[in-house]
Short mmCIF file of C-alpha atoms and ligand atoms in Angstrom, two decimals:
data_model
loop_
_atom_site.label_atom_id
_atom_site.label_comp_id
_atom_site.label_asym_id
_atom_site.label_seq_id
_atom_site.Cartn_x
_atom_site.Cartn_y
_atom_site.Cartn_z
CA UNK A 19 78.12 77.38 119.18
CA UNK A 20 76.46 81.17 119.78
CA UNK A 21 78.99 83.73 119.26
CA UNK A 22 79.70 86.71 121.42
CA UNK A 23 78.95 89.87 119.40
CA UNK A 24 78.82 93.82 118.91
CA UNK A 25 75.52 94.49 117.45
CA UNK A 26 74.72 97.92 116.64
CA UNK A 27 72.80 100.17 114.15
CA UNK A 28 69.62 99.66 112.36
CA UNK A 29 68.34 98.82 108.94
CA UNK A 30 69.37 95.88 106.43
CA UNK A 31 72.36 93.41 108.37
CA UNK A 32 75.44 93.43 107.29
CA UNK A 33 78.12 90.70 108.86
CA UNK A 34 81.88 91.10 109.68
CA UNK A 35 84.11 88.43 110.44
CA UNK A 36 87.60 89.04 111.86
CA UNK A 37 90.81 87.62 110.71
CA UNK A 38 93.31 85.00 112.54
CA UNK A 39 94.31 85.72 114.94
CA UNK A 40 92.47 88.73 116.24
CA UNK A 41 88.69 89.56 117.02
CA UNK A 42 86.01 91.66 116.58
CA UNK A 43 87.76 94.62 117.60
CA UNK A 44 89.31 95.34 114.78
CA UNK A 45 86.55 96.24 112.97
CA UNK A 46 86.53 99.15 115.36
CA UNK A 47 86.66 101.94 112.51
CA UNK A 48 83.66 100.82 110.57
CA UNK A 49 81.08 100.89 113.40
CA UNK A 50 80.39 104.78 113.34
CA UNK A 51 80.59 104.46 109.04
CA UNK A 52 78.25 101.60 108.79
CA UNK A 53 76.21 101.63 111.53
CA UNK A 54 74.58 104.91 110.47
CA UNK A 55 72.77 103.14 108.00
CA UNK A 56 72.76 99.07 108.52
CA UNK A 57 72.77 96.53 111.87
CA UNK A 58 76.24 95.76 112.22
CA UNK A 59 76.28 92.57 113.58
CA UNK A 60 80.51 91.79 114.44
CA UNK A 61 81.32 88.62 115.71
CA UNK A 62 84.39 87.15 117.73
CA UNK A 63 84.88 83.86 115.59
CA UNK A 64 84.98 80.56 118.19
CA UNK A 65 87.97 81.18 120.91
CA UNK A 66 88.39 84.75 120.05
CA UNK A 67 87.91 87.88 121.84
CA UNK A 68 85.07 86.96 124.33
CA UNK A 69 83.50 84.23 122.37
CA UNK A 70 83.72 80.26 123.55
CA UNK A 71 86.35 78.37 123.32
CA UNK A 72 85.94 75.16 121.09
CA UNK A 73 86.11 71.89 122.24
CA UNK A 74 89.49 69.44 120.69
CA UNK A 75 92.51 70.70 118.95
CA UNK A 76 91.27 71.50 115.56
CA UNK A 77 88.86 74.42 114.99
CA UNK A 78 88.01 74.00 111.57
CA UNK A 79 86.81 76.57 109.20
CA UNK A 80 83.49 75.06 108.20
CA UNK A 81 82.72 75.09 112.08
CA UNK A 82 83.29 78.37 112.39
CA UNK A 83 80.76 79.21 109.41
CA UNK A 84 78.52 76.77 111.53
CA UNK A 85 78.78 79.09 114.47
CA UNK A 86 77.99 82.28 112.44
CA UNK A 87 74.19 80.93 111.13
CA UNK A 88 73.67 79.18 114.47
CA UNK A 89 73.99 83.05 115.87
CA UNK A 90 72.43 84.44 113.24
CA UNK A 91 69.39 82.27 114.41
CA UNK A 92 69.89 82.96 117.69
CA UNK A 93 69.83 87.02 116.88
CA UNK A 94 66.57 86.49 115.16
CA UNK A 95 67.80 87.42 112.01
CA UNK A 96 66.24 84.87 109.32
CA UNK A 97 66.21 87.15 106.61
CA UNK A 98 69.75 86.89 104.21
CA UNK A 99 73.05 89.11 105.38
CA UNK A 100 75.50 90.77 103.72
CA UNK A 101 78.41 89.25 104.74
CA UNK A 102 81.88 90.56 104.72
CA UNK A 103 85.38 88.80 105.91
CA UNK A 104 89.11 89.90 106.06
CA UNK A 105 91.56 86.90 105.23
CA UNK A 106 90.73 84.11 107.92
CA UNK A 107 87.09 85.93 108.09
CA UNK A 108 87.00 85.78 103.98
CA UNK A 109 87.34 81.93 104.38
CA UNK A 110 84.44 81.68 106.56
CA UNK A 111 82.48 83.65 104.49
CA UNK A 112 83.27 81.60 101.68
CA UNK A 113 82.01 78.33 103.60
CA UNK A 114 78.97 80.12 103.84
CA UNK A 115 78.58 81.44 99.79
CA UNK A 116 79.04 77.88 99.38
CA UNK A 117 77.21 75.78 101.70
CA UNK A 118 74.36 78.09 102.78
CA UNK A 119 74.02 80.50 99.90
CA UNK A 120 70.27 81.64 100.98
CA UNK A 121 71.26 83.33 103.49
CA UNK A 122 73.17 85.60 101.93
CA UNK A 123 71.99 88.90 99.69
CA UNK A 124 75.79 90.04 99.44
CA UNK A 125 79.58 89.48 100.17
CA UNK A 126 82.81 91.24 100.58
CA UNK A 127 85.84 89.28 100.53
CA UNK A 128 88.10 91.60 102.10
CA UNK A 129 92.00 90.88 101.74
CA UNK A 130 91.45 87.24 101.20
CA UNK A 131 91.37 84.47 99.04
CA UNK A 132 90.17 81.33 97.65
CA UNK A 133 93.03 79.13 97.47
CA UNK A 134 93.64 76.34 100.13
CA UNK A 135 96.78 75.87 101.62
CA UNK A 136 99.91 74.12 99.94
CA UNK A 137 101.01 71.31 101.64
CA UNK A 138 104.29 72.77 102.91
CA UNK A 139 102.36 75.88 103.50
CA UNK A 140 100.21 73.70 105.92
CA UNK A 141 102.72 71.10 107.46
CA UNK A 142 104.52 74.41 108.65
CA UNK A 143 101.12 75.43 110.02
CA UNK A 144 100.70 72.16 112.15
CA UNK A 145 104.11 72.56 113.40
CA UNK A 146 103.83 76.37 114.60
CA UNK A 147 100.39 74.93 116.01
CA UNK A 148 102.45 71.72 118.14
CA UNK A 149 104.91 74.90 119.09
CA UNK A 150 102.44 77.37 120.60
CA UNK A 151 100.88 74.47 122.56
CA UNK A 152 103.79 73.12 123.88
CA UNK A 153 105.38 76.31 124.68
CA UNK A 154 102.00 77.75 126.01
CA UNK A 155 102.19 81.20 123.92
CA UNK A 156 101.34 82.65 121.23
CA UNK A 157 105.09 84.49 120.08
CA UNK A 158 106.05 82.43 117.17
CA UNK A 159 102.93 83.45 115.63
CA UNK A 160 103.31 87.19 116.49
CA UNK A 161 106.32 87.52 115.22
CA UNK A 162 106.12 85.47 112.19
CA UNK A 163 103.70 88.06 111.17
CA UNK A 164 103.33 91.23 112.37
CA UNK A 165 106.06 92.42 110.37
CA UNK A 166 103.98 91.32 107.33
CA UNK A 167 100.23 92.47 107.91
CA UNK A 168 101.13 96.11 107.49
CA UNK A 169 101.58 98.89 104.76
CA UNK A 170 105.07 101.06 105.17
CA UNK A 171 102.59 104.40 105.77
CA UNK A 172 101.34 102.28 108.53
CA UNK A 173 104.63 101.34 110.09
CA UNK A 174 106.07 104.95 109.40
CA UNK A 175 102.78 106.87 110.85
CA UNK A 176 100.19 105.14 112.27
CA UNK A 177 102.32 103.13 115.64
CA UNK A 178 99.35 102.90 117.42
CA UNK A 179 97.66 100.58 115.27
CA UNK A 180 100.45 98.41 114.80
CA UNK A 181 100.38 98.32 118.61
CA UNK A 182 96.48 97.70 118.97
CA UNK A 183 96.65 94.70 116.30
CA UNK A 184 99.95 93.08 118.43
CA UNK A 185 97.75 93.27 122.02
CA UNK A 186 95.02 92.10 120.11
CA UNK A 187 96.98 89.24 118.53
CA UNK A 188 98.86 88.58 122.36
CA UNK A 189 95.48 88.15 123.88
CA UNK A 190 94.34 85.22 121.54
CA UNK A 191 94.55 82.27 123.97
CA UNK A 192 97.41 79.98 122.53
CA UNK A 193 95.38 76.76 122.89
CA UNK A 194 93.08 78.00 120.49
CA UNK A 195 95.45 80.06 118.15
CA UNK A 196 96.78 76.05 117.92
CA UNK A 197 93.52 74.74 117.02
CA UNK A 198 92.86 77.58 114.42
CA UNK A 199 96.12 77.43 113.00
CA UNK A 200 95.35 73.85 112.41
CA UNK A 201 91.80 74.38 110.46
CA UNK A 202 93.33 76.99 108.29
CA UNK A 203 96.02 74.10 107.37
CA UNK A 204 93.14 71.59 106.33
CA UNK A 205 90.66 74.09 105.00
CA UNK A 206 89.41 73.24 101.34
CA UNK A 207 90.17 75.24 98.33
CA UNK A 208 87.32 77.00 97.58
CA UNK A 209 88.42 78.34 94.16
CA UNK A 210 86.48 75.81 91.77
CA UNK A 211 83.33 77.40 94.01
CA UNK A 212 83.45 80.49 93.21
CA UNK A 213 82.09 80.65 89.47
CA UNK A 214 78.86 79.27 91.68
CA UNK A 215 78.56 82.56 93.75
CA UNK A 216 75.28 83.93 92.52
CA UNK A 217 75.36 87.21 94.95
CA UNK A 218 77.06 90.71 93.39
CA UNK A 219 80.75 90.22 95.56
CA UNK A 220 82.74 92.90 96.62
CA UNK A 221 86.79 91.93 96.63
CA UNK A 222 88.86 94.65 98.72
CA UNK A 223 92.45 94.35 98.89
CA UNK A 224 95.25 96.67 100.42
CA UNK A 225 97.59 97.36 97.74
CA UNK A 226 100.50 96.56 99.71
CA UNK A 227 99.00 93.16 101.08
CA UNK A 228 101.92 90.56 100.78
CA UNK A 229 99.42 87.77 102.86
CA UNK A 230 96.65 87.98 100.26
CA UNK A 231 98.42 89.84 97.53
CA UNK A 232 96.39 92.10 94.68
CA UNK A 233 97.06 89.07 92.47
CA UNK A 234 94.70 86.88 94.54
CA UNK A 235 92.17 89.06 94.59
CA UNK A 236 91.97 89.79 90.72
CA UNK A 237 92.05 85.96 90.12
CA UNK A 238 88.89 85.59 92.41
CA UNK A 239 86.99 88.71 90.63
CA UNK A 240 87.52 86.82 87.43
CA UNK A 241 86.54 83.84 88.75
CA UNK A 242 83.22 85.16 90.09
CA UNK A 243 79.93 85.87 88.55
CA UNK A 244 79.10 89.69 89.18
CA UNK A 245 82.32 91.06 91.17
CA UNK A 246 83.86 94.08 91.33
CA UNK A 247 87.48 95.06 92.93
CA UNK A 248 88.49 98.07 95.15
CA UNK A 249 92.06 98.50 95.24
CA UNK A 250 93.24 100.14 98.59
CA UNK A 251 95.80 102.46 98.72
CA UNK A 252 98.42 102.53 101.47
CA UNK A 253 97.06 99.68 102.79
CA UNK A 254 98.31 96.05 103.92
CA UNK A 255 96.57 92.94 104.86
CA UNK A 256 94.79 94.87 107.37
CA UNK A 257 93.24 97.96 105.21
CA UNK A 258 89.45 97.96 107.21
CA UNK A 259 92.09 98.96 110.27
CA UNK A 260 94.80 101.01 108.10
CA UNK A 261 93.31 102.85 105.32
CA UNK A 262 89.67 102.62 107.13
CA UNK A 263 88.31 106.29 105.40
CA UNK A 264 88.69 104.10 101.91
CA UNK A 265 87.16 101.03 103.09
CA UNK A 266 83.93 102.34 104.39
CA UNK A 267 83.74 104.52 101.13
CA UNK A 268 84.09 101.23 98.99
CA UNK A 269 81.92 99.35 101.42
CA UNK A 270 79.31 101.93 101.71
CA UNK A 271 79.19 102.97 97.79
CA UNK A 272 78.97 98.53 97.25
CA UNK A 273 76.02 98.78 100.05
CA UNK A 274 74.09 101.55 98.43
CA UNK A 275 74.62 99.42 94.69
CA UNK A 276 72.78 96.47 96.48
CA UNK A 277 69.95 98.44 98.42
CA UNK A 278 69.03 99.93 94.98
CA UNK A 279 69.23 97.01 92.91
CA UNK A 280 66.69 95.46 95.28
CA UNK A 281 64.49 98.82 95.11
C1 MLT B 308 94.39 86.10 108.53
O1 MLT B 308 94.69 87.31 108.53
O2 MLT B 308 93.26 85.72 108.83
C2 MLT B 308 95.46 85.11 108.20
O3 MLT B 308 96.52 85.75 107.58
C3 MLT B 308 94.89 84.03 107.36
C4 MLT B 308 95.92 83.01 106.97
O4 MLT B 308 96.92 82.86 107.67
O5 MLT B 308 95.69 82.32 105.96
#
């Protein structure tokens, strides 16, 4: 399916993908950063912000990576992206690296991982998924994690993000929070695929991310090829949104590295 997206700037494209369950708008503070010197192209990932809703009760992750060339087409853009994605997003990107790795010149795995699910970590999934749709909202997700996503700095002096991120999150529809919330259960591991990875890879990580944890992002730089790791500080599992003046530096410095490489 074609995405809704921001698209903005000029000059070599670089991709962000959101994480579950928000939208594009959270990559709000890199659009002045980047966009000075690359297209930004942002999606909303199926069901999110104003994109379409899938069809069925499943919106699996490989669908979702689906959606991202098919709107890459659709933009015109033929030529490979970078492509960057925070947790969920990171996923998607990785279905990408590893099914469709032409059409990528670079990726930035941004508070992620590479591990599947384990099973209890999914079958409790699947149930919060049968909860949301029977109860028609989205709370038992919201509160299961907003009190995890975030660094204390943020909590202590940023409120108005925390408050952005929790409208953001209360405006997913819960029909297809459900559905997502059952891909991410049945999404493959995509660790054995990462010493496959031929582009340079850019891991970012909040050091205070207890999602994605620093530990899961050191065991994917030493799993992958040419990969380098930027530690955020005072930063969660949202550091793009709450440490953003250190994320565009490490995104823009890892930009520059790839523009010269290629001359
Ligand atoms: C996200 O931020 O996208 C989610 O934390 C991903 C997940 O639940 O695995």
């Amino acid at each position: 399916m074609r995405l809704h997206c921001a698209d903005v700037g000029r000059g070599p494209v670089v991709v962000l993908l959101h994480g579950f369950p928000f939208d594009g708008r959270m990559w709000e503070a890199q659009h002045e950063a980047l966009a000075a010197s690359y297209r930004l192209v942002i999606p909303d990932l199926r069901g999110f912000g104003q994109s379409p809703a899938p069809v069925g009760d499943v919106s699996a992750i490989d669908a979702m990576a689906d959606d991202v060339l098919e709107t890459l087409d659709a933009l015109g853009i033929a030529e490979p992206v970078v492509l960057g994605g925070l947790s969920m997003g990171g996923y998607v990107a990785l279905s990408i690296a590893a099914r469709a790795p032409d059409r990528l010149r670079g990726l930035m795995l941004i508070d992620t991982k590479a591990a599947g699910d384990t099973a209890d970590a999914a079958a409790g999934r699947r149930e919060t998924a049968d909860k949301v749709e029977r109860i028609g909202s989205t709370d038992a997700v919201v509160e299961g994690m907003l009190g995890k996503l975030f660094a204390t700095l943020t909590w202590e002096r940023r409120p108005e993000v925390v408050g952005q991120i929790e409208t953001m999150m209360r405006q997913a529809p819960p029909r297809v929070v459900a559905a997502t919330l059952r891909g991410l259960g049945a999404r493959p591991d995509r660790t054995a695929d990462l010493a496959g990875i031929a582009v340079s890879t850019l891991v970012v990580v909040g050091d205070q991310d207890a999602i994605t944890p620093p530990e899961e992002a050191r065991r994917m730089v030493r799993d992958l090829p040419d990969a380098r790791l930027a530690e955020i500080p005072d930063a969660g599992h949202l550091a793009p949104v709450e440490n953003p003046d250190e994320v565009n530096r490490v995104l823009l410095d890892y930009l520059a590295t790839l523009d010269q490489v290629e001359g």
